[in-house]
Amino acid sequence: MKNVREFIWPVIGLLAVVVSCWLLYRELRGLSLDDVWDSLTAIPGHRYALAGLSTLVAYAALAWYDRIALLHLGVRHISWTFVSITSFTTYALSHNIGASVFSGAVVRYRAYTSKGLSAAQIAVLVALCSFTFGLGTILLGGVVLTVNPTLLYRLEELLPSALTNPAMARIIGLLLLGFVALYVVGSILHLPPLVIRKAKLEYPRPAIMLRQLIAAPLELLGAAGIIYFALPAHLEPSFLVVLAVFLASFSAALVSHAPGGLGVFELVFLTAMPDIPTADVLAALIVFRLFYLLVPFALSLVVVLMFERARLAQAWRGRAADQGSVPPPLA
């Protein structure tokens, strides 16, 4: 059964890619590639620069996730540079390949064991980083739905009408903010750990919790900013709208288990942005995939190769030293 479960999510992810790409094809079949290219070339250079800056903000916040988790564990001897490179490589690979195929835990395990962390510590680190991301999504989702509950109308083709109702949307937003408030209270009051089967979830110290509440939204704001700056400025798309659509699209892509959210992310985003020309939206999504996914993915492969090469060289040096320390056999 365990082996079967290991194959279920990759299969579901591939099915999600196939179905989404088919639906996406139906959505884009009347679109000319020349229109998309014209939209890409129409983006001013300074907005490309701002999209690049947003990418740096997003990946800097992701590196902060790891740093926050290490502080929670009481680990302070690992440099910011090492943490940043490890975090960047982890997320660049898992965002593109999918956590079900190449788990971020594997990358972190290889990196952090070289710095003396145990498997149990790395498991806590991975869990806290994942929770930090989820916390940011819940927090921003709650803010967006509370401030403008009509935004779910944009997904009326994909969601039940009961959820797109503004009153229900605002209730959902308030519930999401309530969850965050409970987490804050639990941390401040040092409530006992929450035990779920064999897992024990401990509330972090208030200082750690505050860092989470800053880092998680910052990463999502940076990622959404890439698309916002790639969209046509003359159409004046609201950043709140772009953020809301990004949260919905990115969440759907993660839930689908599709590698890189391929097809799923684009389908939800295009459906939710009918007021902007399709070619312009698709061009912005291409910029997002290039800046946030493909370029970091290529760089992360170089980092992994360099790291493994250094580890292999270190292992060979250690083996040679051990062989040299063996006394010669007696004549």
PDB file of C-alpha atoms in Angstrom, residues 64-289:
ATOM      1  CA  TRP A  64      14.125  33.847   5.514  1.00  0.00           C
ATOM      2  CA  TYR A  65      11.752  30.881   5.957  1.00  0.00           C
ATOM      3  CA  ASP A  66      14.763  28.610   6.502  1.00  0.00           C
ATOM      4  CA  ARG A  67      16.473  31.113   8.761  1.00  0.00           C
ATOM      5  CA  ILE A  68      13.349  31.420  10.905  1.00  0.00           C
ATOM      6  CA  ALA A  69      13.105  27.629  11.215  1.00  0.00           C
ATOM      7  CA  LEU A  70      16.778  27.407  12.205  1.00  0.00           C
ATOM      8  CA  LEU A  71      16.245  30.061  14.882  1.00  0.00           C
ATOM      9  CA  HIS A  72      13.271  28.034  16.146  1.00  0.00           C
ATOM     10  CA  LEU A  73      15.627  25.049  16.447  1.00  0.00           C
ATOM     11  CA  GLY A  74      18.268  27.154  18.204  1.00  0.00           C
ATOM     12  CA  VAL A  75      20.741  26.679  15.334  1.00  0.00           C
ATOM     13  CA  ARG A  76      22.850  29.790  14.769  1.00  0.00           C
ATOM     14  CA  HIS A  77      26.172  28.532  13.380  1.00  0.00           C
ATOM     15  CA  ILE A  78      25.052  28.304   9.736  1.00  0.00           C
ATOM     16  CA  SER A  79      25.799  31.384   7.642  1.00  0.00           C
ATOM     17  CA  TRP A  80      23.154  33.418   5.855  1.00  0.00           C
ATOM     18  CA  THR A  81      24.912  32.694   2.567  1.00  0.00           C
ATOM     19  CA  PHE A  82      24.639  28.914   2.992  1.00  0.00           C
ATOM     20  CA  VAL A  83      21.015  29.172   4.134  1.00  0.00           C
ATOM     21  CA  SER A  84      20.107  31.416   1.183  1.00  0.00           C
ATOM     22  CA  ILE A  85      21.720  29.115  -1.390  1.00  0.00           C
ATOM     23  CA  THR A  86      20.104  26.030   0.174  1.00  0.00           C
ATOM     24  CA  SER A  87      16.684  27.661   0.281  1.00  0.00           C
ATOM     25  CA  PHE A  88      16.989  28.989  -3.272  1.00  0.00           C
ATOM     26  CA  THR A  89      17.980  25.560  -4.610  1.00  0.00           C
ATOM     27  CA  THR A  90      15.244  23.795  -2.655  1.00  0.00           C
ATOM     28  CA  TYR A  91      12.412  25.987  -3.876  1.00  0.00           C
ATOM     29  CA  ALA A  92      13.710  26.360  -7.435  1.00  0.00           C
ATOM     30  CA  LEU A  93      13.750  22.566  -7.831  1.00  0.00           C
ATOM     31  CA  SER A  94      10.520  21.762  -5.999  1.00  0.00           C
ATOM     32  CA  HIS A  95       8.574  24.554  -7.752  1.00  0.00           C
ATOM     33  CA  ASN A  96       9.491  23.133 -11.149  1.00  0.00           C
ATOM     34  CA  ILE A  97       9.719  19.385 -10.630  1.00  0.00           C
ATOM     35  CA  GLY A  98       7.110  19.066  -7.911  1.00  0.00           C
ATOM     36  CA  ALA A  99       7.577  18.104  -4.276  1.00  0.00           C
ATOM     37  CA  SER A 100       6.113  14.645  -4.912  1.00  0.00           C
ATOM     38  CA  VAL A 101       8.967  13.826  -7.294  1.00  0.00           C
ATOM     39  CA  PHE A 102      11.912  15.721  -5.866  1.00  0.00           C
ATOM     40  CA  SER A 103      11.057  16.701  -2.331  1.00  0.00           C
ATOM     41  CA  GLY A 104      12.535  19.827  -0.810  1.00  0.00           C
ATOM     42  CA  ALA A 105      13.294  17.670   2.202  1.00  0.00           C
ATOM     43  CA  VAL A 106      15.868  15.742   0.158  1.00  0.00           C
ATOM     44  CA  VAL A 107      17.720  18.899  -0.864  1.00  0.00           C
ATOM     45  CA  ARG A 108      17.686  20.278   2.655  1.00  0.00           C
ATOM     46  CA  TYR A 109      18.771  16.934   4.092  1.00  0.00           C
ATOM     47  CA  ARG A 110      21.834  16.782   1.843  1.00  0.00           C
ATOM     48  CA  ALA A 111      22.749  20.389   2.623  1.00  0.00           C
ATOM     49  CA  TYR A 112      22.031  20.673   6.334  1.00  0.00           C
ATOM     50  CA  THR A 113      23.465  17.294   7.356  1.00  0.00           C
ATOM     51  CA  SER A 114      26.768  18.630   6.033  1.00  0.00           C
ATOM     52  CA  LYS A 115      26.422  21.336   8.717  1.00  0.00           C
ATOM     53  CA  GLY A 116      25.719  18.869  11.523  1.00  0.00           C
ATOM     54  CA  LEU A 117      21.903  18.914  11.702  1.00  0.00           C
ATOM     55  CA  SER A 118      20.116  15.665  12.525  1.00  0.00           C
ATOM     56  CA  ALA A 119      17.312  14.124  10.486  1.00  0.00           C
ATOM     57  CA  ALA A 120      14.811  15.056  13.228  1.00  0.00           C
ATOM     58  CA  GLN A 121      15.911  18.706  13.147  1.00  0.00           C
ATOM     59  CA  ILE A 122      15.620  18.835   9.360  1.00  0.00           C
ATOM     60  CA  ALA A 123      12.120  17.321   9.544  1.00  0.00           C
ATOM     61  CA  VAL A 124      11.059  20.120  11.922  1.00  0.00           C
ATOM     62  CA  LEU A 125      12.694  22.693   9.647  1.00  0.00           C
ATOM     63  CA  VAL A 126      10.838  21.411   6.569  1.00  0.00           C
ATOM     64  CA  ALA A 127       7.527  21.295   8.451  1.00  0.00           C
ATOM     65  CA  LEU A 128       7.923  24.833   9.800  1.00  0.00           C
ATOM     66  CA  CYS A 129       8.872  26.231   6.377  1.00  0.00           C
ATOM     67  CA  SER A 130       5.794  24.596   4.841  1.00  0.00           C
ATOM     68  CA  PHE A 131       3.601  25.951   7.623  1.00  0.00           C
ATOM     69  CA  THR A 132       5.083  29.434   7.208  1.00  0.00           C
ATOM     70  CA  PHE A 133       4.105  29.432   3.543  1.00  0.00           C
ATOM     71  CA  GLY A 134       0.611  28.198   4.395  1.00  0.00           C
ATOM     72  CA  LEU A 135       0.297  30.855   7.086  1.00  0.00           C
ATOM     73  CA  GLY A 136       1.137  33.574   4.585  1.00  0.00           C
ATOM     74  CA  THR A 137      -1.421  32.262   2.105  1.00  0.00           C
ATOM     75  CA  ILE A 138      -4.108  32.121   4.791  1.00  0.00           C
ATOM     76  CA  LEU A 139      -3.270  35.595   6.069  1.00  0.00           C
ATOM     77  CA  LEU A 140      -3.268  37.312   2.669  1.00  0.00           C
ATOM     78  CA  GLY A 141      -6.298  35.304   1.528  1.00  0.00           C
ATOM     79  CA  GLY A 142      -8.187  36.437   4.605  1.00  0.00           C
ATOM     80  CA  VAL A 143      -7.212  40.072   4.056  1.00  0.00           C
ATOM     81  CA  VAL A 144      -8.157  40.008   0.364  1.00  0.00           C
ATOM     82  CA  LEU A 145     -11.561  38.381   0.908  1.00  0.00           C
ATOM     83  CA  THR A 146     -12.393  40.625   3.850  1.00  0.00           C
ATOM     84  CA  VAL A 147     -11.439  43.844   2.064  1.00  0.00           C
ATOM     85  CA  ASN A 148     -13.057  42.938  -1.270  1.00  0.00           C
ATOM     86  CA  PRO A 149     -15.279  39.835  -1.085  1.00  0.00           C
ATOM     87  CA  THR A 150     -16.541  40.352  -4.646  1.00  0.00           C
ATOM     88  CA  LEU A 151     -13.195  39.120  -6.015  1.00  0.00           C
ATOM     89  CA  LEU A 152     -14.408  35.509  -5.981  1.00  0.00           C
ATOM     90  CA  TYR A 153     -16.847  36.451  -8.745  1.00  0.00           C
ATOM     91  CA  ARG A 154     -13.859  36.174 -11.050  1.00  0.00           C
ATOM     92  CA  LEU A 155     -13.810  32.433 -10.385  1.00  0.00           C
ATOM     93  CA  GLU A 156     -17.530  31.824 -10.804  1.00  0.00           C
ATOM     94  CA  GLU A 157     -16.787  29.447 -13.708  1.00  0.00           C
ATOM     95  CA  LEU A 158     -14.615  27.281 -11.460  1.00  0.00           C
ATOM     96  CA  LEU A 159     -16.271  27.560  -8.031  1.00  0.00           C
ATOM     97  CA  PRO A 160     -19.780  26.827  -6.709  1.00  0.00           C
ATOM     98  CA  SER A 161     -22.042  29.876  -6.594  1.00  0.00           C
ATOM     99  CA  ALA A 162     -22.302  29.522  -2.801  1.00  0.00           C
ATOM    100  CA  LEU A 163     -18.598  30.350  -2.466  1.00  0.00           C
ATOM    101  CA  THR A 164     -18.603  33.286  -4.875  1.00  0.00           C
ATOM    102  CA  ASN A 165     -21.388  34.995  -2.929  1.00  0.00           C
ATOM    103  CA  PRO A 166     -19.839  38.148  -1.350  1.00  0.00           C
ATOM    104  CA  ALA A 167     -21.336  37.465   2.084  1.00  0.00           C
ATOM    105  CA  MET A 168     -19.952  33.920   2.130  1.00  0.00           C
ATOM    106  CA  ALA A 169     -16.613  35.126   0.743  1.00  0.00           C
ATOM    107  CA  ARG A 170     -16.288  37.658   3.573  1.00  0.00           C
ATOM    108  CA  ILE A 171     -17.152  34.965   6.138  1.00  0.00           C
ATOM    109  CA  ILE A 172     -14.422  32.767   4.669  1.00  0.00           C
ATOM    110  CA  GLY A 173     -12.006  35.692   4.852  1.00  0.00           C
ATOM    111  CA  LEU A 174     -12.838  36.346   8.499  1.00  0.00           C
ATOM    112  CA  LEU A 175     -12.440  32.644   9.323  1.00  0.00           C
ATOM    113  CA  LEU A 176      -8.995  32.656   7.711  1.00  0.00           C
ATOM    114  CA  LEU A 177      -7.995  35.709   9.732  1.00  0.00           C
ATOM    115  CA  GLY A 178      -9.434  34.033  12.824  1.00  0.00           C
ATOM    116  CA  PHE A 179      -7.123  31.058  12.279  1.00  0.00           C
ATOM    117  CA  VAL A 180      -4.136  33.402  12.130  1.00  0.00           C
ATOM    118  CA  ALA A 181      -5.343  35.169  15.289  1.00  0.00           C
ATOM    119  CA  LEU A 182      -5.602  31.838  17.131  1.00  0.00           C
ATOM    120  CA  TYR A 183      -2.059  30.991  16.071  1.00  0.00           C
ATOM    121  CA  VAL A 184      -0.821  34.364  17.359  1.00  0.00           C
ATOM    122  CA  VAL A 185      -2.639  33.907  20.686  1.00  0.00           C
ATOM    123  CA  GLY A 186      -1.307  30.357  21.046  1.00  0.00           C
ATOM    124  CA  SER A 187       2.230  31.586  20.554  1.00  0.00           C
ATOM    125  CA  ILE A 188       1.910  34.522  22.952  1.00  0.00           C
ATOM    126  CA  LEU A 189       0.222  32.467  25.693  1.00  0.00           C
ATOM    127  CA  HIS A 190       2.583  29.494  25.244  1.00  0.00           C
ATOM    128  CA  LEU A 191      -0.300  27.081  24.825  1.00  0.00           C
ATOM    129  CA  PRO A 192       0.509  23.353  25.051  1.00  0.00           C
ATOM    130  CA  PRO A 193       1.465  21.550  21.820  1.00  0.00           C
ATOM    131  CA  LEU A 194      -1.243  20.266  19.518  1.00  0.00           C
ATOM    132  CA  VAL A 195      -0.901  16.482  19.175  1.00  0.00           C
ATOM    133  CA  ILE A 196      -2.244  14.854  15.982  1.00  0.00           C
ATOM    134  CA  ARG A 197      -1.594  11.106  16.092  1.00  0.00           C
ATOM    135  CA  LYS A 198       2.190  10.818  16.349  1.00  0.00           C
ATOM    136  CA  ALA A 199       2.871  14.395  15.329  1.00  0.00           C
ATOM    137  CA  LYS A 200       3.369  17.102  17.948  1.00  0.00           C
ATOM    138  CA  LEU A 201       2.990  20.693  16.812  1.00  0.00           C
ATOM    139  CA  GLU A 202       4.528  23.198  19.189  1.00  0.00           C
ATOM    140  CA  TYR A 203       3.738  26.901  19.069  1.00  0.00           C
ATOM    141  CA  PRO A 204       6.906  28.869  18.289  1.00  0.00           C
ATOM    142  CA  ARG A 205       8.146  31.698  20.460  1.00  0.00           C
ATOM    143  CA  PRO A 206       6.469  35.082  19.772  1.00  0.00           C
ATOM    144  CA  ALA A 207       9.645  36.407  18.146  1.00  0.00           C
ATOM    145  CA  ILE A 208       9.600  33.507  15.669  1.00  0.00           C
ATOM    146  CA  MET A 209       5.866  33.907  15.077  1.00  0.00           C
ATOM    147  CA  LEU A 210       6.258  37.618  14.258  1.00  0.00           C
ATOM    148  CA  ARG A 211       8.984  36.818  11.746  1.00  0.00           C
ATOM    149  CA  GLN A 212       6.667  34.280  10.096  1.00  0.00           C
ATOM    150  CA  LEU A 213       3.894  36.873   9.780  1.00  0.00           C
ATOM    151  CA  ILE A 214       6.282  39.182   7.919  1.00  0.00           C
ATOM    152  CA  ALA A 215       8.255  36.725   5.787  1.00  0.00           C
ATOM    153  CA  ALA A 216       5.345  34.668   4.444  1.00  0.00           C
ATOM    154  CA  PRO A 217       3.251  37.544   3.032  1.00  0.00           C
ATOM    155  CA  LEU A 218       6.429  39.176   1.710  1.00  0.00           C
ATOM    156  CA  GLU A 219       7.248  36.143  -0.448  1.00  0.00           C
ATOM    157  CA  LEU A 220       3.747  36.011  -1.910  1.00  0.00           C
ATOM    158  CA  LEU A 221       3.669  39.768  -2.519  1.00  0.00           C
ATOM    159  CA  GLY A 222       6.975  39.517  -4.350  1.00  0.00           C
ATOM    160  CA  ALA A 223       5.793  36.606  -6.514  1.00  0.00           C
ATOM    161  CA  ALA A 224       2.521  38.370  -7.372  1.00  0.00           C
ATOM    162  CA  GLY A 225       4.487  41.518  -8.117  1.00  0.00           C
ATOM    163  CA  ILE A 226       6.250  39.775 -11.017  1.00  0.00           C
ATOM    164  CA  ILE A 227       2.930  39.343 -12.821  1.00  0.00           C
ATOM    165  CA  TYR A 228       1.637  42.766 -11.787  1.00  0.00           C
ATOM    166  CA  PHE A 229       4.607  44.594 -13.327  1.00  0.00           C
ATOM    167  CA  ALA A 230       4.423  42.448 -16.485  1.00  0.00           C
ATOM    168  CA  LEU A 231       0.775  43.380 -17.110  1.00  0.00           C
ATOM    169  CA  PRO A 232       0.010  46.485 -19.221  1.00  0.00           C
ATOM    170  CA  ALA A 233       0.286  49.592 -17.065  1.00  0.00           C
ATOM    171  CA  HIS A 234      -2.229  51.526 -19.193  1.00  0.00           C
ATOM    172  CA  LEU A 235      -4.978  49.085 -18.218  1.00  0.00           C
ATOM    173  CA  GLU A 236      -4.259  49.877 -14.546  1.00  0.00           C
ATOM    174  CA  PRO A 237      -4.916  46.426 -13.071  1.00  0.00           C
ATOM    175  CA  SER A 238      -5.320  46.678  -9.302  1.00  0.00           C
ATOM    176  CA  PHE A 239      -2.539  44.991  -7.330  1.00  0.00           C
ATOM    177  CA  LEU A 240      -5.192  43.639  -4.943  1.00  0.00           C
ATOM    178  CA  VAL A 241      -6.914  41.896  -7.859  1.00  0.00           C
ATOM    179  CA  VAL A 242      -3.634  40.476  -9.186  1.00  0.00           C
ATOM    180  CA  LEU A 243      -2.727  39.282  -5.684  1.00  0.00           C
ATOM    181  CA  ALA A 244      -6.113  37.617  -5.167  1.00  0.00           C
ATOM    182  CA  VAL A 245      -5.965  35.845  -8.539  1.00  0.00           C
ATOM    183  CA  PHE A 246      -2.356  34.823  -7.905  1.00  0.00           C
ATOM    184  CA  LEU A 247      -3.239  33.291  -4.523  1.00  0.00           C
ATOM    185  CA  ALA A 248      -6.092  31.319  -6.067  1.00  0.00           C
ATOM    186  CA  SER A 249      -3.995  30.182  -9.049  1.00  0.00           C
ATOM    187  CA  PHE A 250      -0.933  29.243  -7.022  1.00  0.00           C
ATOM    188  CA  SER A 251      -3.019  27.384  -4.439  1.00  0.00           C
ATOM    189  CA  ALA A 252      -4.839  25.456  -7.180  1.00  0.00           C
ATOM    190  CA  ALA A 253      -1.493  24.566  -8.773  1.00  0.00           C
ATOM    191  CA  LEU A 254      -0.151  23.229  -5.451  1.00  0.00           C
ATOM    192  CA  VAL A 255      -3.289  21.232  -4.686  1.00  0.00           C
ATOM    193  CA  SER A 256      -3.246  19.687  -8.171  1.00  0.00           C
ATOM    194  CA  HIS A 257       0.268  18.258  -7.611  1.00  0.00           C
ATOM    195  CA  ALA A 258       0.994  19.125 -11.242  1.00  0.00           C
ATOM    196  CA  PRO A 259       4.764  19.566 -11.787  1.00  0.00           C
ATOM    197  CA  GLY A 260       5.344  23.301 -11.726  1.00  0.00           C
ATOM    198  CA  GLY A 261       1.569  23.773 -11.678  1.00  0.00           C
ATOM    199  CA  LEU A 262       1.794  23.468 -15.460  1.00  0.00           C
ATOM    200  CA  GLY A 263      -1.511  24.328 -17.087  1.00  0.00           C
ATOM    201  CA  VAL A 264      -3.410  24.602 -13.816  1.00  0.00           C
ATOM    202  CA  PHE A 265      -1.864  27.923 -12.830  1.00  0.00           C
ATOM    203  CA  GLU A 266      -2.420  29.455 -16.266  1.00  0.00           C
ATOM    204  CA  LEU A 267      -5.981  28.157 -16.581  1.00  0.00           C
ATOM    205  CA  VAL A 268      -7.138  29.667 -13.284  1.00  0.00           C
ATOM    206  CA  PHE A 269      -5.343  32.956 -13.908  1.00  0.00           C
ATOM    207  CA  LEU A 270      -6.713  33.429 -17.417  1.00  0.00           C
ATOM    208  CA  THR A 271     -10.227  32.547 -16.266  1.00  0.00           C
ATOM    209  CA  ALA A 272     -10.062  35.112 -13.466  1.00  0.00           C
ATOM    210  CA  MET A 273      -8.746  37.982 -15.637  1.00  0.00           C
ATOM    211  CA  PRO A 274     -11.353  38.422 -18.398  1.00  0.00           C
ATOM    212  CA  ASP A 275     -11.035  42.217 -18.318  1.00  0.00           C
ATOM    213  CA  ILE A 276      -7.468  42.173 -19.700  1.00  0.00           C
ATOM    214  CA  PRO A 277      -6.617  40.932 -23.231  1.00  0.00           C
ATOM    215  CA  THR A 278      -5.661  37.256 -23.194  1.00  0.00           C
ATOM    216  CA  ALA A 279      -2.368  37.872 -25.006  1.00  0.00           C
ATOM    217  CA  ASP A 280      -1.296  40.382 -22.347  1.00  0.00           C
ATOM    218  CA  VAL A 281      -2.183  38.049 -19.474  1.00  0.00           C
ATOM    219  CA  LEU A 282      -0.391  35.134 -21.127  1.00  0.00           C
ATOM    220  CA  ALA A 283       2.690  37.299 -21.723  1.00  0.00           C
ATOM    221  CA  ALA A 284       2.729  38.233 -18.011  1.00  0.00           C
ATOM    222  CA  LEU A 285       2.462  34.558 -17.050  1.00  0.00           C
ATOM    223  CA  ILE A 286       5.365  33.724 -19.370  1.00  0.00           C
ATOM    224  CA  VAL A 287       7.455  36.395 -17.639  1.00  0.00           C
ATOM    225  CA  PHE A 288       6.466  34.909 -14.271  1.00  0.00           C
ATOM    226  CA  ARG A 289       7.492  31.403 -15.318  1.00  0.00           C
TER     227      ARG A 289
END
